[in-house]
Amino acid sequence: CCLLFGSTNHGLKLTALCLILTTKTFLYCYRSMSKVYTIHTEQFIPISLTEAWDFFSSPANLAKITPAKMGFNIVSKFHGEKMYPGQIIEYTVKPVLNIPLYWMTEITHVVEGAYFVDEQRFGPYTMWHHQHHFKAVTGGVKMDDIVHYKIPMGFLGDMAQVLFVKKQLQDIFDFRFKAVEAKWGTYKP
């Protein structure tokens, strides 16, 4: 060390600088690489594939299967009646302390009668990718939702996931399950 830097003091300074840079790099990577979480739900519905697709692919019906306490409101005016790739839908939601948040999603993929995908462009998550799958089965339709999401603020976001985000999202999907069952009844294969 003394041969490389001329004195022990310079070596200590370089070591300290390396430690600081390593720590800052670690924190940056941790914040940007914090966990991506996944939710998968499955529901069987005693209706035709066409009826399921028509209902779930209409943005206007989303409020009907979202808890009122979320304060969900579509604010975009030109989102259209039918879902299509590239469609932008803007909402306000009140997920925490009744504070309204702006949320913009884009419908990125649509295969009529099979699946569609919405992705957050602006909103409360660092990442939100929600797949909606539909498949005709004996006596109705199997509907799968697969959500990959990432919460901002690194380890604070991970703590929020444990403390309330995971439960809140599960509550939303549980509400939807019950709302769908109340609308169409219980599936009997």
mmCIF file of C-alpha atoms in Angstrom:
data_model
loop_
_atom_site.group_PDB
_atom_site.id
_atom_site.type_symbol
_atom_site.label_atom_id
_atom_site.label_comp_id
_atom_site.label_asym_id
_atom_site.label_seq_id
_atom_site.Cartn_x
_atom_site.Cartn_y
_atom_site.Cartn_z
ATOM 1 C CA CYS A 1 0.000 0.000 0.000
ATOM 2 C CA CYS A 2 2.776 2.450 0.933
ATOM 3 C CA LEU A 3 4.633 1.629 -2.259
ATOM 4 C CA LEU A 4 1.548 2.306 -4.385
ATOM 5 C CA PHE A 5 0.357 5.496 -2.707
ATOM 6 C CA GLY A 6 3.492 6.921 -1.126
ATOM 7 C CA SER A 7 2.247 6.788 2.460
ATOM 8 C CA THR A 8 -0.061 4.873 4.752
ATOM 9 C CA ASN A 9 -2.295 7.924 5.068
ATOM 10 C CA HIS A 10 -3.123 7.913 1.341
ATOM 11 C CA GLY A 11 -3.865 4.195 1.488
ATOM 12 C CA LEU A 12 -6.330 4.747 4.331
ATOM 13 C CA LYS A 13 -7.997 7.547 2.416
ATOM 14 C CA LEU A 14 -8.321 5.339 -0.646
ATOM 15 C CA THR A 15 -9.704 2.487 1.456
ATOM 16 C CA ALA A 16 -12.253 4.831 3.035
ATOM 17 C CA LEU A 17 -13.225 6.156 -0.402
ATOM 18 C CA CYS A 18 -13.651 2.601 -1.706
ATOM 19 C CA LEU A 19 -15.815 1.726 1.308
ATOM 20 C CA ILE A 20 -18.012 4.778 0.787
ATOM 21 C CA LEU A 21 -18.415 4.098 -2.937
ATOM 22 C CA THR A 22 -19.134 0.416 -2.309
ATOM 23 C CA THR A 23 -21.773 1.270 0.301
ATOM 24 C CA LYS A 24 -23.412 3.863 -1.947
ATOM 25 C CA THR A 25 -23.365 1.430 -4.874
ATOM 26 C CA PHE A 26 -24.912 -1.301 -2.701
ATOM 27 C CA LEU A 27 -27.660 1.043 -1.485
ATOM 28 C CA TYR A 28 -28.364 2.230 -5.030
ATOM 29 C CA CYS A 29 -28.542 -1.347 -6.302
ATOM 30 C CA TYR A 30 -30.722 -2.414 -3.390
ATOM 31 C CA ARG A 31 -33.141 0.447 -3.994
ATOM 32 C CA SER A 32 -33.328 -0.238 -7.699
ATOM 33 C CA MET A 33 -33.294 -4.023 -7.349
ATOM 34 C CA SER A 34 -35.695 -4.481 -4.443
ATOM 35 C CA LYS A 35 -38.085 -7.379 -4.662
ATOM 36 C CA VAL A 36 -40.720 -7.829 -7.332
ATOM 37 C CA TYR A 37 -43.826 -9.361 -5.751
ATOM 38 C CA THR A 38 -46.402 -11.605 -7.396
ATOM 39 C CA ILE A 39 -50.093 -12.259 -6.833
ATOM 40 C CA HIS A 40 -51.923 -15.073 -8.618
ATOM 41 C CA THR A 41 -55.668 -15.549 -8.257
ATOM 42 C CA GLU A 42 -57.962 -18.039 -9.918
ATOM 43 C CA GLN A 43 -61.725 -18.012 -10.152
ATOM 44 C CA PHE A 44 -64.241 -20.190 -11.953
ATOM 45 C CA ILE A 45 -67.350 -18.336 -13.142
ATOM 46 C CA PRO A 46 -70.579 -19.982 -14.396
ATOM 47 C CA ILE A 47 -70.917 -17.864 -17.556
ATOM 48 C CA SER A 48 -69.833 -18.116 -21.180
ATOM 49 C CA LEU A 49 -66.410 -17.011 -22.343
ATOM 50 C CA THR A 50 -68.039 -14.265 -24.431
ATOM 51 C CA GLU A 51 -69.949 -12.885 -21.438
ATOM 52 C CA ALA A 52 -66.833 -12.964 -19.234
ATOM 53 C CA TRP A 53 -64.725 -11.265 -21.900
ATOM 54 C CA ASP A 54 -67.322 -8.571 -22.575
ATOM 55 C CA PHE A 55 -67.576 -7.714 -18.880
ATOM 56 C CA PHE A 56 -63.909 -7.827 -17.837
ATOM 57 C CA SER A 57 -62.505 -6.202 -20.959
ATOM 58 C CA SER A 58 -64.678 -3.109 -20.515
ATOM 59 C CA PRO A 59 -62.880 -0.443 -18.434
ATOM 60 C CA ALA A 60 -66.258 0.869 -17.281
ATOM 61 C CA ASN A 61 -66.857 -2.320 -15.266
ATOM 62 C CA LEU A 62 -63.678 -2.110 -13.198
ATOM 63 C CA ALA A 63 -65.301 0.134 -10.579
ATOM 64 C CA LYS A 64 -68.038 -2.495 -10.093
ATOM 65 C CA ILE A 65 -65.508 -5.043 -8.835
ATOM 66 C CA THR A 66 -63.292 -2.673 -6.804
ATOM 67 C CA PRO A 67 -63.985 -1.895 -3.125
ATOM 68 C CA ALA A 68 -65.663 1.500 -2.641
ATOM 69 C CA LYS A 69 -63.120 2.380 0.080
ATOM 70 C CA MET A 70 -60.457 2.529 -2.659
ATOM 71 C CA GLY A 71 -62.138 5.603 -4.124
ATOM 72 C CA PHE A 72 -61.573 4.203 -7.622
ATOM 73 C CA ASN A 73 -62.580 6.637 -10.356
ATOM 74 C CA ILE A 74 -61.811 6.608 -14.085
ATOM 75 C CA VAL A 75 -60.792 10.123 -15.078
ATOM 76 C CA SER A 76 -59.744 9.625 -18.710
ATOM 77 C CA LYS A 77 -62.326 10.683 -21.250
ATOM 78 C CA PHE A 78 -61.163 9.009 -24.427
ATOM 79 C CA HIS A 79 -60.377 5.482 -23.319
ATOM 80 C CA GLY A 80 -63.044 3.835 -25.494
ATOM 81 C CA GLU A 81 -65.679 1.193 -24.882
ATOM 82 C CA LYS A 82 -63.654 -1.865 -25.981
ATOM 83 C CA MET A 83 -60.155 -2.716 -24.898
ATOM 84 C CA TYR A 84 -57.331 -2.474 -27.455
ATOM 85 C CA PRO A 85 -53.502 -2.516 -27.399
ATOM 86 C CA GLY A 86 -52.165 0.961 -26.715
ATOM 87 C CA GLN A 87 -55.277 2.053 -24.842
ATOM 88 C CA ILE A 88 -54.510 4.467 -22.007
ATOM 89 C CA ILE A 89 -56.802 4.500 -18.972
ATOM 90 C CA GLU A 90 -56.383 7.076 -16.205
ATOM 91 C CA TYR A 91 -57.756 6.647 -12.687
ATOM 92 C CA THR A 92 -57.607 8.102 -9.255
ATOM 93 C CA VAL A 93 -57.424 5.725 -6.299
ATOM 94 C CA LYS A 94 -57.164 6.277 -2.557
ATOM 95 C CA PRO A 95 -55.126 3.332 -1.287
ATOM 96 C CA VAL A 96 -53.570 4.979 1.790
ATOM 97 C CA LEU A 97 -55.164 7.376 4.293
ATOM 98 C CA ASN A 98 -57.855 8.330 1.758
ATOM 99 C CA ILE A 99 -55.268 10.376 -0.186
ATOM 100 C CA PRO A 100 -56.078 10.418 -3.924
ATOM 101 C CA LEU A 101 -53.318 9.127 -6.212
ATOM 102 C CA TYR A 102 -53.148 9.367 -9.996
ATOM 103 C CA TRP A 103 -52.730 6.076 -11.828
ATOM 104 C CA MET A 104 -52.281 5.622 -15.573
ATOM 105 C CA THR A 105 -52.277 2.187 -17.180
ATOM 106 C CA GLU A 106 -51.739 1.090 -20.741
ATOM 107 C CA ILE A 107 -53.336 -1.988 -22.222
ATOM 108 C CA THR A 108 -50.285 -3.520 -23.858
ATOM 109 C CA HIS A 109 -51.579 -6.874 -25.134
ATOM 110 C CA VAL A 110 -55.017 -8.091 -26.128
ATOM 111 C CA VAL A 111 -55.942 -11.483 -27.551
ATOM 112 C CA GLU A 112 -59.720 -11.376 -27.910
ATOM 113 C CA GLY A 113 -61.415 -13.885 -25.645
ATOM 114 C CA ALA A 114 -58.121 -15.176 -24.181
ATOM 115 C CA TYR A 115 -56.172 -12.512 -22.284
ATOM 116 C CA PHE A 116 -55.185 -8.886 -21.913
ATOM 117 C CA VAL A 117 -52.384 -7.149 -20.038
ATOM 118 C CA ASP A 118 -52.386 -3.774 -18.324
ATOM 119 C CA GLU A 119 -49.156 -2.067 -17.278
ATOM 120 C CA GLN A 120 -48.778 0.993 -15.091
ATOM 121 C CA ARG A 121 -47.248 3.998 -16.836
ATOM 122 C CA PHE A 122 -47.606 6.394 -13.866
ATOM 123 C CA GLY A 123 -48.846 5.640 -10.388
ATOM 124 C CA PRO A 124 -48.132 4.291 -6.943
ATOM 125 C CA TYR A 125 -45.895 1.365 -7.981
ATOM 126 C CA THR A 126 -42.432 1.292 -9.474
ATOM 127 C CA MET A 127 -43.742 -1.526 -11.664
ATOM 128 C CA TRP A 128 -47.201 -3.021 -12.228
ATOM 129 C CA HIS A 129 -47.819 -5.744 -14.826
ATOM 130 C CA HIS A 130 -51.272 -7.376 -14.629
ATOM 131 C CA GLN A 131 -52.236 -10.309 -16.832
ATOM 132 C CA HIS A 132 -55.930 -11.253 -17.122
ATOM 133 C CA HIS A 133 -56.464 -14.758 -18.590
ATOM 134 C CA PHE A 134 -59.770 -16.377 -19.590
ATOM 135 C CA LYS A 135 -60.381 -19.975 -20.610
ATOM 136 C CA ALA A 136 -63.619 -21.806 -21.356
ATOM 137 C CA VAL A 137 -64.115 -24.814 -19.067
ATOM 138 C CA THR A 138 -66.995 -27.214 -18.502
ATOM 139 C CA GLY A 139 -69.829 -25.158 -17.027
ATOM 140 C CA GLY A 140 -68.189 -21.747 -17.375
ATOM 141 C CA VAL A 141 -64.914 -19.858 -17.486
ATOM 142 C CA LYS A 142 -61.653 -20.071 -15.603
ATOM 143 C CA MET A 143 -60.242 -16.602 -14.931
ATOM 144 C CA ASP A 144 -56.635 -16.148 -13.795
ATOM 145 C CA ASP A 145 -55.021 -12.917 -12.719
ATOM 146 C CA ILE A 146 -51.252 -12.718 -12.463
ATOM 147 C CA VAL A 147 -49.803 -9.483 -11.099
ATOM 148 C CA HIS A 148 -46.124 -8.631 -10.838
ATOM 149 C CA TYR A 149 -45.470 -5.432 -8.924
ATOM 150 C CA LYS A 150 -42.649 -3.527 -7.314
ATOM 151 C CA ILE A 151 -43.022 -0.955 -4.578
ATOM 152 C CA PRO A 152 -40.874 2.216 -4.607
ATOM 153 C CA MET A 153 -38.433 3.311 -1.878
ATOM 154 C CA GLY A 154 -36.270 0.187 -1.560
ATOM 155 C CA PHE A 155 -36.338 -1.408 1.876
ATOM 156 C CA LEU A 156 -39.060 1.031 3.030
ATOM 157 C CA GLY A 157 -41.232 -0.269 0.201
ATOM 158 C CA ASP A 158 -40.404 -3.830 1.243
ATOM 159 C CA MET A 159 -41.503 -2.952 4.771
ATOM 160 C CA ALA A 160 -44.727 -1.400 3.421
ATOM 161 C CA GLN A 161 -45.333 -4.663 1.517
ATOM 162 C CA VAL A 162 -45.155 -6.626 4.771
ATOM 163 C CA LEU A 163 -47.099 -4.093 6.842
ATOM 164 C CA PHE A 164 -50.037 -3.313 4.525
ATOM 165 C CA VAL A 165 -49.599 -3.473 0.729
ATOM 166 C CA LYS A 166 -49.804 -7.272 0.416
ATOM 167 C CA LYS A 167 -52.920 -7.419 2.607
ATOM 168 C CA GLN A 168 -54.563 -4.508 0.830
ATOM 169 C CA LEU A 169 -54.034 -6.074 -2.597
ATOM 170 C CA GLN A 170 -55.303 -9.434 -1.330
ATOM 171 C CA ASP A 171 -58.375 -7.678 0.104
ATOM 172 C CA ILE A 172 -59.048 -6.092 -3.304
ATOM 173 C CA PHE A 173 -58.880 -9.462 -5.064
ATOM 174 C CA ASP A 174 -61.001 -11.087 -2.316
ATOM 175 C CA PHE A 175 -63.609 -8.329 -2.784
ATOM 176 C CA ARG A 176 -63.571 -8.907 -6.520
ATOM 177 C CA PHE A 177 -63.996 -12.659 -6.051
ATOM 178 C CA LYS A 178 -67.086 -12.062 -3.906
ATOM 179 C CA ALA A 179 -68.486 -9.392 -6.265
ATOM 180 C CA VAL A 180 -68.128 -11.734 -9.256
ATOM 181 C CA GLU A 181 -69.738 -14.587 -7.318
ATOM 182 C CA ALA A 182 -72.598 -12.295 -6.226
ATOM 183 C CA LYS A 183 -73.169 -11.225 -9.838
ATOM 184 C CA TRP A 184 -73.055 -14.659 -11.513
ATOM 185 C CA GLY A 185 -73.361 -17.209 -8.704
ATOM 186 C CA THR A 186 -71.149 -20.039 -7.555
ATOM 187 C CA TYR A 187 -69.448 -22.193 -10.157
ATOM 188 C CA LYS A 188 -70.542 -25.838 -10.218
ATOM 189 C CA PRO A 189 -68.590 -27.976 -12.723
#
